[in-house]
Coordinates of C-alpha atoms in Angstrom, one line a residue:
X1 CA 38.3 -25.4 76.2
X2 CA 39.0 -23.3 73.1
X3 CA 39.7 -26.6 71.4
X4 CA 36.9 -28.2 72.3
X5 CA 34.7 -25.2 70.6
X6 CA 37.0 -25.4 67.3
X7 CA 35.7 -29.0 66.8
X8 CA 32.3 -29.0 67.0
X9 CA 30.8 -29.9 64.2
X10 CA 28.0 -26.9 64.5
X11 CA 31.4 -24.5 65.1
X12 CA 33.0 -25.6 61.7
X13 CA 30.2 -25.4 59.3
X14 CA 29.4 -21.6 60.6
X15 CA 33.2 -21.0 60.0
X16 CA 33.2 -22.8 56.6
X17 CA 29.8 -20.7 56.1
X18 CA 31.8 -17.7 57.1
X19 CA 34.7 -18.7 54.5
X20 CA 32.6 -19.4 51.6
X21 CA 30.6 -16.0 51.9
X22 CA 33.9 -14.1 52.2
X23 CA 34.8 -16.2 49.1
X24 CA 31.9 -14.7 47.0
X25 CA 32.2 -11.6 48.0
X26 CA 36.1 -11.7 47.0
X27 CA 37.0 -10.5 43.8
X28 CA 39.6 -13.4 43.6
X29 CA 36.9 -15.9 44.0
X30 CA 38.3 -19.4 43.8
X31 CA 36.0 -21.1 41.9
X32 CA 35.1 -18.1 39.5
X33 CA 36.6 -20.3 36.8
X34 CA 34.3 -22.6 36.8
X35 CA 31.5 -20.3 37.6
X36 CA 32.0 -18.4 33.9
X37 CA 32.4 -21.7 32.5
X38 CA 29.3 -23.2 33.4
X39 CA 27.8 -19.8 32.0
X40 CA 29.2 -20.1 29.2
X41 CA 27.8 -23.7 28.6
X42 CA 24.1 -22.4 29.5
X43 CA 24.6 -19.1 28.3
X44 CA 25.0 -20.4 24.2
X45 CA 20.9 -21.7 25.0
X46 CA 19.5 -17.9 26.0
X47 CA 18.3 -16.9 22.1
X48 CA 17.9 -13.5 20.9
X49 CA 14.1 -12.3 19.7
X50 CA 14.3 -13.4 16.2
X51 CA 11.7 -10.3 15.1
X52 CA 14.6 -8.1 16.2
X53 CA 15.6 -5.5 12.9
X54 CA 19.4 -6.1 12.5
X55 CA 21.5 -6.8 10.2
X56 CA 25.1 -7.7 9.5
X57 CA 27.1 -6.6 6.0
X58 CA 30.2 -8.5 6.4
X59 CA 33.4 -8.1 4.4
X60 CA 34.0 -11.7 4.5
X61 CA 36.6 -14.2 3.3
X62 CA 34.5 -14.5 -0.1
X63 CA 34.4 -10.6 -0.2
X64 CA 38.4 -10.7 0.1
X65 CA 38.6 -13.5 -2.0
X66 CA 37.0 -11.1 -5.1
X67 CA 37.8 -8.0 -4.8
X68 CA 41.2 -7.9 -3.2
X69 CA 43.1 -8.1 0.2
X70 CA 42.3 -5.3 3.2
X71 CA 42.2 -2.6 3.6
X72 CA 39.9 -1.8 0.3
X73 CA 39.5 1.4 -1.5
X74 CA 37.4 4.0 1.0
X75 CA 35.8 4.1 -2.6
X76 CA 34.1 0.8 -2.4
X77 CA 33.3 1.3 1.3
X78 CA 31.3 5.0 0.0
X79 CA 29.5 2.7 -2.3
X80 CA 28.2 0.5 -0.1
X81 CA 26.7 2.8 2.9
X82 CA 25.4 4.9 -0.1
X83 CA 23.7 1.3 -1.6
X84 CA 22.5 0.6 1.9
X85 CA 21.4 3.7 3.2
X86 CA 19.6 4.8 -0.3
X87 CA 17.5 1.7 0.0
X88 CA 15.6 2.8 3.5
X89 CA 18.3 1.5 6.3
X90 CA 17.1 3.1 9.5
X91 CA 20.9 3.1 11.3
X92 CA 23.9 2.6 10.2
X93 CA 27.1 1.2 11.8
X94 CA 30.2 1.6 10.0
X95 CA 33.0 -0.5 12.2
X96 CA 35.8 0.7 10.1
X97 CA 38.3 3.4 11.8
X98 CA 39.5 5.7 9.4
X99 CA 41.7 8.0 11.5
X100 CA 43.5 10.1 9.0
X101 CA 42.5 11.5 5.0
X102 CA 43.8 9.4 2.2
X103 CA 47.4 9.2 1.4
X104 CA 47.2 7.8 -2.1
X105 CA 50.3 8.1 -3.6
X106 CA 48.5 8.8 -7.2
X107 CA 46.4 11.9 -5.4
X108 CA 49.7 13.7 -3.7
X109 CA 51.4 12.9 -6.9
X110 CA 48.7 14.7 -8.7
X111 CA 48.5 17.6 -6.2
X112 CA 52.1 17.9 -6.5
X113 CA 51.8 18.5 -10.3
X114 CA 49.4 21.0 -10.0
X115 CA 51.2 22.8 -7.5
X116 CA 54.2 23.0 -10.1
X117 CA 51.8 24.3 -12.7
X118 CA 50.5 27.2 -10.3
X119 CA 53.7 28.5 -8.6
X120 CA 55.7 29.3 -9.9
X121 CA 53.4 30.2 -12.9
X122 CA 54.1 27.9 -16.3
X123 CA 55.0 29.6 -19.3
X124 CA 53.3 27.8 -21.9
X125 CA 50.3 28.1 -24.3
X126 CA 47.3 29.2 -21.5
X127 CA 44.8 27.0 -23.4
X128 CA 47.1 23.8 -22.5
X129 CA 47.9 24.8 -19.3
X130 CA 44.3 25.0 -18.5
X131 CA 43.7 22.2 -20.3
X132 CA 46.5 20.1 -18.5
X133 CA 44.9 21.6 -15.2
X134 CA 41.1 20.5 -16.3
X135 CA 42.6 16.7 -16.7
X136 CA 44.3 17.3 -13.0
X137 CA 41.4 18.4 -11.3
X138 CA 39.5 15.5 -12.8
X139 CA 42.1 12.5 -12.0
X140 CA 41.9 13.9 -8.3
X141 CA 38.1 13.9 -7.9
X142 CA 38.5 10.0 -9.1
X143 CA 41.7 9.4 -7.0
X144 CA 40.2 12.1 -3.6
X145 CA 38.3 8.8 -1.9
X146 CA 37.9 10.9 1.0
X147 CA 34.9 12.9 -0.5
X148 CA 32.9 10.2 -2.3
X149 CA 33.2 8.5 1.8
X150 CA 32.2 11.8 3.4
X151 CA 29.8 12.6 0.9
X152 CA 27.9 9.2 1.4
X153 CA 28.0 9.7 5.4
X154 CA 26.5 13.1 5.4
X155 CA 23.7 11.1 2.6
X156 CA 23.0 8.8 4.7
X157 CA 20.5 8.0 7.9
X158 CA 21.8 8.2 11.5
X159 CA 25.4 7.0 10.2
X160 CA 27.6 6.0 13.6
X161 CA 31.1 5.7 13.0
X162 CA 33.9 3.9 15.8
X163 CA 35.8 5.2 18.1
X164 CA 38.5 3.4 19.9
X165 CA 40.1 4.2 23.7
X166 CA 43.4 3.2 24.2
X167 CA 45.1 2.6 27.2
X168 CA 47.8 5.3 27.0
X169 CA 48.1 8.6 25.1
X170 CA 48.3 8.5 21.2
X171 CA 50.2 11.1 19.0
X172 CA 48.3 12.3 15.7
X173 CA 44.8 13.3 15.7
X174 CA 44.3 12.3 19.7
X175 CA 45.0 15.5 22.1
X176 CA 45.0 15.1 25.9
X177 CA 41.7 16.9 26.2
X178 CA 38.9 15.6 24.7
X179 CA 38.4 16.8 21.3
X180 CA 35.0 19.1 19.7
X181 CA 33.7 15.9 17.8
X182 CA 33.9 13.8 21.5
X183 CA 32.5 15.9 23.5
X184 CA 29.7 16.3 21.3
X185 CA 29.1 12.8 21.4
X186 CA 29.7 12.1 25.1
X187 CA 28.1 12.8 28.4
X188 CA 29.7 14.8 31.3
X189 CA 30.6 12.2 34.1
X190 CA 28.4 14.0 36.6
X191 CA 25.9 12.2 35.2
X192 CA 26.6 9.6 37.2
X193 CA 25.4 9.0 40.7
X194 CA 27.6 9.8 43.2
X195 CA 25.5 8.3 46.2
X196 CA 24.1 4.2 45.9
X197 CA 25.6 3.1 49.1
X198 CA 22.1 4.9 51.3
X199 CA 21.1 1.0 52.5
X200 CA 23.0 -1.7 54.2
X201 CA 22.8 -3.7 51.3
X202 CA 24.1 -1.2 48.7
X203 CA 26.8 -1.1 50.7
X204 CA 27.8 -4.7 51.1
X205 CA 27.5 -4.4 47.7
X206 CA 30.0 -1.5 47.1
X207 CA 32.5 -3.3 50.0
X208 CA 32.3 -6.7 48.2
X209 CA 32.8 -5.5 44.4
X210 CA 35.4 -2.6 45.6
X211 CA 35.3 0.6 44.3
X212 CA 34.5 0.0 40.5
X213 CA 33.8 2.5 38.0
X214 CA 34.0 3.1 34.3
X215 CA 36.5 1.7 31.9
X216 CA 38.8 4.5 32.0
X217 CA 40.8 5.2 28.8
X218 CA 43.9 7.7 28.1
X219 CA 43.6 8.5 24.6
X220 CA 40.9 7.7 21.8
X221 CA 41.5 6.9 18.1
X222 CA 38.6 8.8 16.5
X223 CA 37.7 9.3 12.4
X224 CA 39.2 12.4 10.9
X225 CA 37.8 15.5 11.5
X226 CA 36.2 15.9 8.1
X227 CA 34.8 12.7 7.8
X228 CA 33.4 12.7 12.1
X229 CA 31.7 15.9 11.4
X230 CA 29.5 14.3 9.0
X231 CA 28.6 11.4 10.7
X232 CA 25.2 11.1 13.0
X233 CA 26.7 9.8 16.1
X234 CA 30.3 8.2 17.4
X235 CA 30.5 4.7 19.6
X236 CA 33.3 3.1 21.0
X237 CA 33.9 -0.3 20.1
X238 CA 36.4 -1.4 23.2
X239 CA 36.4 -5.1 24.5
X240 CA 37.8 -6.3 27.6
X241 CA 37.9 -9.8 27.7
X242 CA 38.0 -11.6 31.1
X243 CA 41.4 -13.4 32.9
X244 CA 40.6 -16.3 31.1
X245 CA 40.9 -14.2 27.5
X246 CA 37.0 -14.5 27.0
X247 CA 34.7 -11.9 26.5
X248 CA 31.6 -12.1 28.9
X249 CA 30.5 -8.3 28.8
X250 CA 30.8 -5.2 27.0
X251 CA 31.4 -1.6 28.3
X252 CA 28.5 0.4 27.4
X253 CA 30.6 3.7 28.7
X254 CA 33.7 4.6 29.0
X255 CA 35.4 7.7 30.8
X256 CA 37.9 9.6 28.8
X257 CA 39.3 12.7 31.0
X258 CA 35.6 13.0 32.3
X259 CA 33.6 12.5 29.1
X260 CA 32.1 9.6 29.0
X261 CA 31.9 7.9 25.7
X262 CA 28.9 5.6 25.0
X263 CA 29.4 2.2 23.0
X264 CA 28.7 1.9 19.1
X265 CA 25.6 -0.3 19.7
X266 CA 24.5 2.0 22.1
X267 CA 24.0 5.0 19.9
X268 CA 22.5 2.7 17.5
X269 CA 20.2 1.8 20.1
X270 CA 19.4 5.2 20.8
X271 CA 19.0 6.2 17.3
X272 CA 16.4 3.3 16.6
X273 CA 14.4 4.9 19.8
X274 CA 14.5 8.2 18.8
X275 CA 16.0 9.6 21.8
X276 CA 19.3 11.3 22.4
X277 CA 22.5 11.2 24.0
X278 CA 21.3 14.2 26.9
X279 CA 18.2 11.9 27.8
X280 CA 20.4 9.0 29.5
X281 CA 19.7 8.8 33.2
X282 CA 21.8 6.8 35.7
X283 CA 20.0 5.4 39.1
X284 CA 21.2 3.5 41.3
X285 CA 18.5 0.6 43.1
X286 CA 18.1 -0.6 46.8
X287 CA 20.8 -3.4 46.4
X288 CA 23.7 -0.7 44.6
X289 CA 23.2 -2.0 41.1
X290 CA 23.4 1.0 38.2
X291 CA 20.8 1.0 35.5
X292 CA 21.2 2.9 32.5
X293 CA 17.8 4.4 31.5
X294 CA 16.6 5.8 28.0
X295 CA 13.4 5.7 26.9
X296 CA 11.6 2.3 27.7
X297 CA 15.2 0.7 27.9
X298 CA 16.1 -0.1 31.5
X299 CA 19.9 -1.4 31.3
X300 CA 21.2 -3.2 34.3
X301 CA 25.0 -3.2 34.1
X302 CA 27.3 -4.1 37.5
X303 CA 29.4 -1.4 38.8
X304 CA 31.9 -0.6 36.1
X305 CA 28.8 0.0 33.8
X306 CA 29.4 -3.4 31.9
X307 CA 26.4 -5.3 30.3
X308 CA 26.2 -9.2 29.7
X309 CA 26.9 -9.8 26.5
X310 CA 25.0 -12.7 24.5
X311 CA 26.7 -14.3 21.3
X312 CA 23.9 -15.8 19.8
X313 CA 25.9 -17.7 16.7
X314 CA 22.9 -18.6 15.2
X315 CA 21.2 -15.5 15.4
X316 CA 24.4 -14.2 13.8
X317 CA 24.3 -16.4 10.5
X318 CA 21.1 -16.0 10.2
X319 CA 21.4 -11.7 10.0
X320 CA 24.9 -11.7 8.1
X321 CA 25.3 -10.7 4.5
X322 CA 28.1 -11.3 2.5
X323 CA 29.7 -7.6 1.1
X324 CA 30.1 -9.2 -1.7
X325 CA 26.8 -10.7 -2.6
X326 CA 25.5 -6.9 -2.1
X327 CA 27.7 -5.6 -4.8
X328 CA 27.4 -8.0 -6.8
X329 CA 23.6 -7.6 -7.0
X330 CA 22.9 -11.2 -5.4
X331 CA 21.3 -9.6 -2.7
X332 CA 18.4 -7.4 -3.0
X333 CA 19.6 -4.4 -0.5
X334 CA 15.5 -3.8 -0.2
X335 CA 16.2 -6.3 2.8
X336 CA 17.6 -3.7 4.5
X337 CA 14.5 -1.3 4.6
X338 CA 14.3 0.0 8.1
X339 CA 17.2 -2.1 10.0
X340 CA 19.6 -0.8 11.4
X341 CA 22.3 -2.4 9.6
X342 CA 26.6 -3.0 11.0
X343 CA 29.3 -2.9 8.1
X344 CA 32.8 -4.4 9.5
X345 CA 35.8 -6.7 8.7
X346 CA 35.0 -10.8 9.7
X347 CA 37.9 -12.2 7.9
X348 CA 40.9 -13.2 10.0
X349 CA 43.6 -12.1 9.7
X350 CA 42.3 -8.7 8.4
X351 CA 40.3 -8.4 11.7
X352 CA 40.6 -9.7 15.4
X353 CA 38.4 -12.1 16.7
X354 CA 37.9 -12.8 20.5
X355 CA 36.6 -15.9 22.5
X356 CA 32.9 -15.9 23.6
X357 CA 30.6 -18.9 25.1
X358 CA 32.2 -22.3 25.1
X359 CA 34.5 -22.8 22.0
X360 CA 33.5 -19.8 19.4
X361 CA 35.2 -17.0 18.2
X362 CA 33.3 -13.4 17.2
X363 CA 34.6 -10.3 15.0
X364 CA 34.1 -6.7 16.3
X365 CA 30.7 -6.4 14.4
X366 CA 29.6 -9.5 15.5
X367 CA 29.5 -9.0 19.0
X368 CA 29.1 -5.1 18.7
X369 CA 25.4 -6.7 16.7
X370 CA 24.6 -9.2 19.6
X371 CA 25.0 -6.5 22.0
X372 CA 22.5 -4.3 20.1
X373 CA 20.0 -7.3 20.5
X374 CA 20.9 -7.2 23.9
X375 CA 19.9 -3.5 24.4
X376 CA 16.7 -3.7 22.3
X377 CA 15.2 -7.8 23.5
X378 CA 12.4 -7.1 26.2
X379 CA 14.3 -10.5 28.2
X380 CA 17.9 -9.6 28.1
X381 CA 20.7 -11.2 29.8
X382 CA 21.5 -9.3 33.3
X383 CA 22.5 -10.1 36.9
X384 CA 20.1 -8.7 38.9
X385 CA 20.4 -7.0 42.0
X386 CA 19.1 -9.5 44.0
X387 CA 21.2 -12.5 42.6
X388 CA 23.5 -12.2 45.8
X389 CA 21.3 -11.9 48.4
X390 CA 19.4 -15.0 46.8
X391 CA 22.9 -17.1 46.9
X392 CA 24.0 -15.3 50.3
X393 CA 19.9 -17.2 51.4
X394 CA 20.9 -20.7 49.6
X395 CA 24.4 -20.8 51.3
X396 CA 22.6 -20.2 54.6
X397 CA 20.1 -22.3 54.0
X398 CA 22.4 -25.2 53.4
X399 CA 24.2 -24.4 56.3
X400 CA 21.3 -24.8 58.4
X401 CA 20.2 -27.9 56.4
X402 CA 24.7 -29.4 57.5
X403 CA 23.9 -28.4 61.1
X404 CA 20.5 -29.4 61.9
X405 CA 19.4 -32.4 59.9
X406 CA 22.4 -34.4 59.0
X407 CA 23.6 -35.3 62.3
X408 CA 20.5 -37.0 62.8
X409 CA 20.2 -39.5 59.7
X410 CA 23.0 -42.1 58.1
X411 CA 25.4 -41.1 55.9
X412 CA 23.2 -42.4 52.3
X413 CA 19.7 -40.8 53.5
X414 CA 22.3 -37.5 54.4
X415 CA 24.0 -37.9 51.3
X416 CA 20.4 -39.1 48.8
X417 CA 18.5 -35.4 50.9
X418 CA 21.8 -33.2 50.2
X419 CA 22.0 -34.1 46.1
X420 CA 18.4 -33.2 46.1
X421 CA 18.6 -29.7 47.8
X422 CA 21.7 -29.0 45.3
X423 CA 19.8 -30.6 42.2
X424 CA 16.7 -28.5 43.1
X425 CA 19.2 -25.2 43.3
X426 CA 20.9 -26.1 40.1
X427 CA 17.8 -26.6 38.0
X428 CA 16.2 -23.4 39.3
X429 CA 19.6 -21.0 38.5
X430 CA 19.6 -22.9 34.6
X431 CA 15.6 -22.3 34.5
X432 CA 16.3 -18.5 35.6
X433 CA 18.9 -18.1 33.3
X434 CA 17.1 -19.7 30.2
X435 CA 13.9 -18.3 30.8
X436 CA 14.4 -14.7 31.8
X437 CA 18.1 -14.0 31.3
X438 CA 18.8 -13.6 35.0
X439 CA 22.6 -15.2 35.8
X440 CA 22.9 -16.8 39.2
X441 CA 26.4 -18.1 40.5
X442 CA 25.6 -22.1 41.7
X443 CA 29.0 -23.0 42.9
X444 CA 28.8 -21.0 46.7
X445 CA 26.2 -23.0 47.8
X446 CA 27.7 -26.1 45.9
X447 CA 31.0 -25.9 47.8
X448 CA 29.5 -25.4 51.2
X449 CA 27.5 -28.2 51.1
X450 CA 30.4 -30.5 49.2
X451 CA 32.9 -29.8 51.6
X452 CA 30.7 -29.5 54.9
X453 CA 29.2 -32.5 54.1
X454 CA 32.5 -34.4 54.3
X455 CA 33.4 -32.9 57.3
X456 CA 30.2 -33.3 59.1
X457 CA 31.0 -37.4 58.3
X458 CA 34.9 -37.1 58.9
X459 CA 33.9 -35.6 62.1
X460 CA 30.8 -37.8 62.5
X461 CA 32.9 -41.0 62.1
X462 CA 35.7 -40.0 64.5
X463 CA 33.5 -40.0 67.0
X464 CA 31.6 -43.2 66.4
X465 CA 35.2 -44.6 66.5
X466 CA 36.0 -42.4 70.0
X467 CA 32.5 -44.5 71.2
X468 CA 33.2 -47.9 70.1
X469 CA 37.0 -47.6 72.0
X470 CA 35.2 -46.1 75.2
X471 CA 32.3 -48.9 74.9
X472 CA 35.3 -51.8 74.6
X473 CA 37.2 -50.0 77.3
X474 CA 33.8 -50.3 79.7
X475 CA 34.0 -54.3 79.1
X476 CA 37.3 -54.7 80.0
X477 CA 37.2 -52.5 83.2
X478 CA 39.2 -53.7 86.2
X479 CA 38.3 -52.6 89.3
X480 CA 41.1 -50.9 91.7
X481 CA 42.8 -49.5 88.6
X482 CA 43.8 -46.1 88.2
X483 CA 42.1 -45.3 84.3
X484 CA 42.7 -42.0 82.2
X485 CA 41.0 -41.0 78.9
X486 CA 43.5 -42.5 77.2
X487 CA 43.9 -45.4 79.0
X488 CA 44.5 -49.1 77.1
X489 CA 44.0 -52.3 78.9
X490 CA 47.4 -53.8 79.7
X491 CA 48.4 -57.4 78.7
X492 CA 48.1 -60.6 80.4
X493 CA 48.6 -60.7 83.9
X494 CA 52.7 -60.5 85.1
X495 CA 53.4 -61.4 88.6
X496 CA 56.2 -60.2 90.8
X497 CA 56.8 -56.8 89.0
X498 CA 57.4 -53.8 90.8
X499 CA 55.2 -50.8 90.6
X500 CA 54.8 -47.0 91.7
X501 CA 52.0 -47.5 94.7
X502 CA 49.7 -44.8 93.7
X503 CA 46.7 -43.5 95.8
X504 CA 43.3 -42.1 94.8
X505 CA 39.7 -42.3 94.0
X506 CA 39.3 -44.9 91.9
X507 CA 37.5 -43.5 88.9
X508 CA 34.7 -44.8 86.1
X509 CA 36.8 -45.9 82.7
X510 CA 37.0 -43.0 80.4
X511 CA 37.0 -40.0 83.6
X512 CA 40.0 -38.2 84.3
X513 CA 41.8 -38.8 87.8
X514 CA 44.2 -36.8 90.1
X515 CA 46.7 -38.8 90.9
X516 CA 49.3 -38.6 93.8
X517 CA 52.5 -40.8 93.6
X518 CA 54.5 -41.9 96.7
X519 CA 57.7 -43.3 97.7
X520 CA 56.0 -47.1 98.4
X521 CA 56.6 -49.8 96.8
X522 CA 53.9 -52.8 96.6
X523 CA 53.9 -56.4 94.9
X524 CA 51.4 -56.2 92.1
X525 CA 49.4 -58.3 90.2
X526 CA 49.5 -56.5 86.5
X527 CA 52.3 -55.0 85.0
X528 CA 52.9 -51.0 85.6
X529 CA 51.6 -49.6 82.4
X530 CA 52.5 -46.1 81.4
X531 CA 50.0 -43.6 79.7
X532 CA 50.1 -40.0 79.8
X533 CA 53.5 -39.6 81.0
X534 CA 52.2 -41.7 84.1
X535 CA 52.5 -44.7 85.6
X536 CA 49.5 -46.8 86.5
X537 CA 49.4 -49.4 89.0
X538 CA 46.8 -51.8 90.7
X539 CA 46.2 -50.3 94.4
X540 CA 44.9 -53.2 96.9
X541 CA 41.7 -52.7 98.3
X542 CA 42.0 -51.1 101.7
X543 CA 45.1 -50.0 101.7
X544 CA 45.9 -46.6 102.5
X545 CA 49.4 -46.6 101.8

């Protein structure tokens, strides 16, 4: 009986319903592979809003080229936030770590010397010593790189410097508790909601994702004190690429011993708004999904505070500006009047570059810009709350369509309806994507109707087969023979065997019988065939025996 329920057709597709829902709900989904890689083909088509005011100073392969390999003089870096920021740049991003003061060996040679001079004290001429000292104190301003950067910091407007989280402790300048410069620029984790699971489907939600939360980091690589005090705000600038070594999101917080640290573009975002880091709100909306609120910016992240990120590459060349066309005067830096402008390392090998979309690789400053565009374009790339219960409808949907409406029609009008239905779906997830940003995951609906499809006509076909043996079996019926489900007609006709006399009803071909067998023995006019473990014989009409 249970058997017979397994292999209805209706039976399977809800259990291969139930399979593939489980499957999306799974954080090992099957197919997520190519899932992100169909999003990455679509995704390089979303565009950034070209109006947008940002711009990237890149220390290039050309910058290298002329003026040396990294890392430069902090000299040269001083020079060119002061360039940029005394020509009207509303916010700066410097994505360049500078964890500890200069150790120029010219500079502690220098304050070596004058150490020498001043203890114990030299007995020479007092106008040469001073002298000597004056010509000191001079070749250490020029060498001391560390104020001509900290000065230009503290000159210029809403200056953000990086901050990296690592994932275990770091000696130096790191601490276990969070230092006075981060906790000034983080937020307390109470911030963050502690309920979103109120309604049914917040709490699929929350079952199905698992308990996510934050990227939490051990220790933090921060600027030196000196040089962070000056400094408007501090971002981090981690990147956690997916299995497949791509990077598909960016962390707009992360939790460090309770503090949590917003991202680089992220202040920037806040400091083109005006608002500050005490004015970001967390809610949580009927399906579970956090949204980061500030202002007019409402930031839909999933639950480990993540936000799609959108490498534009185009966009990208069209904002980036060589360093070395700036200081060489090639550029005009009046083009950087009220924008909020990202200084970092492009070259490889000086910096990393990660995977995003399809084939392209992105510095640190690159995607740390595109995800600044991200924050501040009206139409930004998001999965929205309702994404899953739209696939969780299409799967069922589908299901329905396997159940109810293929059974009845041939195999090519089943087949010609079903790529229809999955075109329709297809087109409609690309068009959502392209036109508003919205990611939709195709391939749970896909897969159930695929694979149900072929078991609907592997199931369909066995039993057209199962019909045409029963209808052939009808023809050849014989009657006063003893027939089982099973039964084949026997071969030509054999007189003078010997068979089991067996007694019953006789039965319609294709019904199952109860047979009794007895001791008797009978002449019979076809061969005893055996089926089922049985032997079959014919029975003469009218006799009992």
């Amino acid at each position: 009986m249970l058997k017979k329920i397994l292999t209805a057709p209706s039976i399977q597709i809800v259990l291969l319903t139930a399979l593939v829902l489980a499957c999306m709900v799974s954080p090992l989904d099957p197919w997520a592979y190519y899932e992100n890689r169909n999003f990455d083909f679509w995704v390089e088509r979303f565009r950034h809003a070209q109006e947008q005011p940002i711009a990237i100073v890149a220390i290039d392969e050309r910058s290298i080229r002329q003026f040396g390999d990294w890392p430069w003089p902090r000299s040269r870096i001083a020079d060119l936030v002061g360039l940029i920021s005394d020509h009207g740049a509303e916010a700066l991003g410097v994505c360049i770590l500078y964890t500890q003061p200069d150790q120029s060996p010219g500079l502690l040679e220098i304050r070596q010397l004058k150490a020498q001079l001043s203890d114990p004290p030299w007995k020479g001429a007092g106008s040469s010593i001073d002298r000597l000292n004056g010509l000191l104190s001079q070749a250490e301003a020029r060498l001391n790189q560390d104020d001509g950067l900290i000065a230009a910091i503290r000159r210029g407007r809403n200056v953000v410097l990086p901050i990296y989280g690592t994932m275990q402790h770091q000696t130096g300048n790191d601490s276990a508790d969070p230092s006075g410069m981060v906790i000034i620029n983080s937020l307390n984790a109470t911030v963050l909601p502690t309920g979103g699971t109120d309604t049914p489907l917040a709490l699929a939600r929350a079952i199905g994702n698992g308990s996510q939360e934050p990227l939490a980091v051990d220790g933090v690589l921060e600027p030196f004190e000196a040089l962070a005090g000056k400094a408007g705000a501090m971002g981090h600038m981690n990147l956690q690429a997916d299995p497949d070594g791509r990077v598909r999101h960016v962390p707009l917080i992360v939790d460090y011993h309770g503090r949590l640290i917003p991202a680089l573009p992220f202040q920037l975002a806040l400091k083109h708004v005006g608002a500050r880091l005490k004015d970001i709100s967390v809610e949580v909306d009927f399906f579970g999904q956090p949204h980061l609120l500030i202002e007019q910016l409402d930031l839909p992240t999933d639950g480990a505070y993540r936000m799609l990120l959108n490498h534009d590459r185009g966009w990208t060349r069209q904002r980036r500006f060589s360093c070395s066309e700036i200081l060489n005067g090639e550029i005009d830096p009046v083009v950087f009047k009220d924008q909020i402008v990202l200084i970092g390392v492009t070259d490889e090998p000086a910096a990393p570059s990660y995977l995003v979309g399809l084939h392209n690789r992105a510095s640190d400053v690159e995607i740390m810009a595109n995800a600044l565009a991200g924050i501040l374009a009206p139409d930004r790339l998001s999965r929205p709350s309702w994404a899953q219960v739209l696939e969780f409808g299409v799967v069922i949907y589908f299901a329905f369509f396997l159940v109810v409406l293929i059974p009845c029609v041939n195999t090519r009008i089943g087949a010609t309806i079903l790529m229809s239905f999955l075109a329709t779906w297809y087109a409609a997830a690309v068009g959502l994507l392209l036109g508003y940003g919205y990611m939709i995951e195709v391939l749970g609906p896909v897969v159930l109707a695929a694979v149900g499809f072929l078991l609907l006509q592997f199931v369909l076909a066995s039993r057209r087969m199962q019909a045409d043996k029963t209808t052939k079996l009808r023809k050849s019926w014989i009657p006063g023979v003893y027939y089982t489900k099973d039964w084949t007609p026997p071969p030509a006709s054999v007189h003078g065997c010997h068979a089991h006399l067996t007694k019953g009803a006789i039965n319609e071909p294709g019904q199952p019988v109860s047979i009794q067998k007895h001791d008797a023995h009978c002449q019979c006019d076809l061969p005893h065939y055996r089926c089922d473990g049985r032997l079959l014989s014919v029975q003469p009409h009218g006799d009992a025996a």
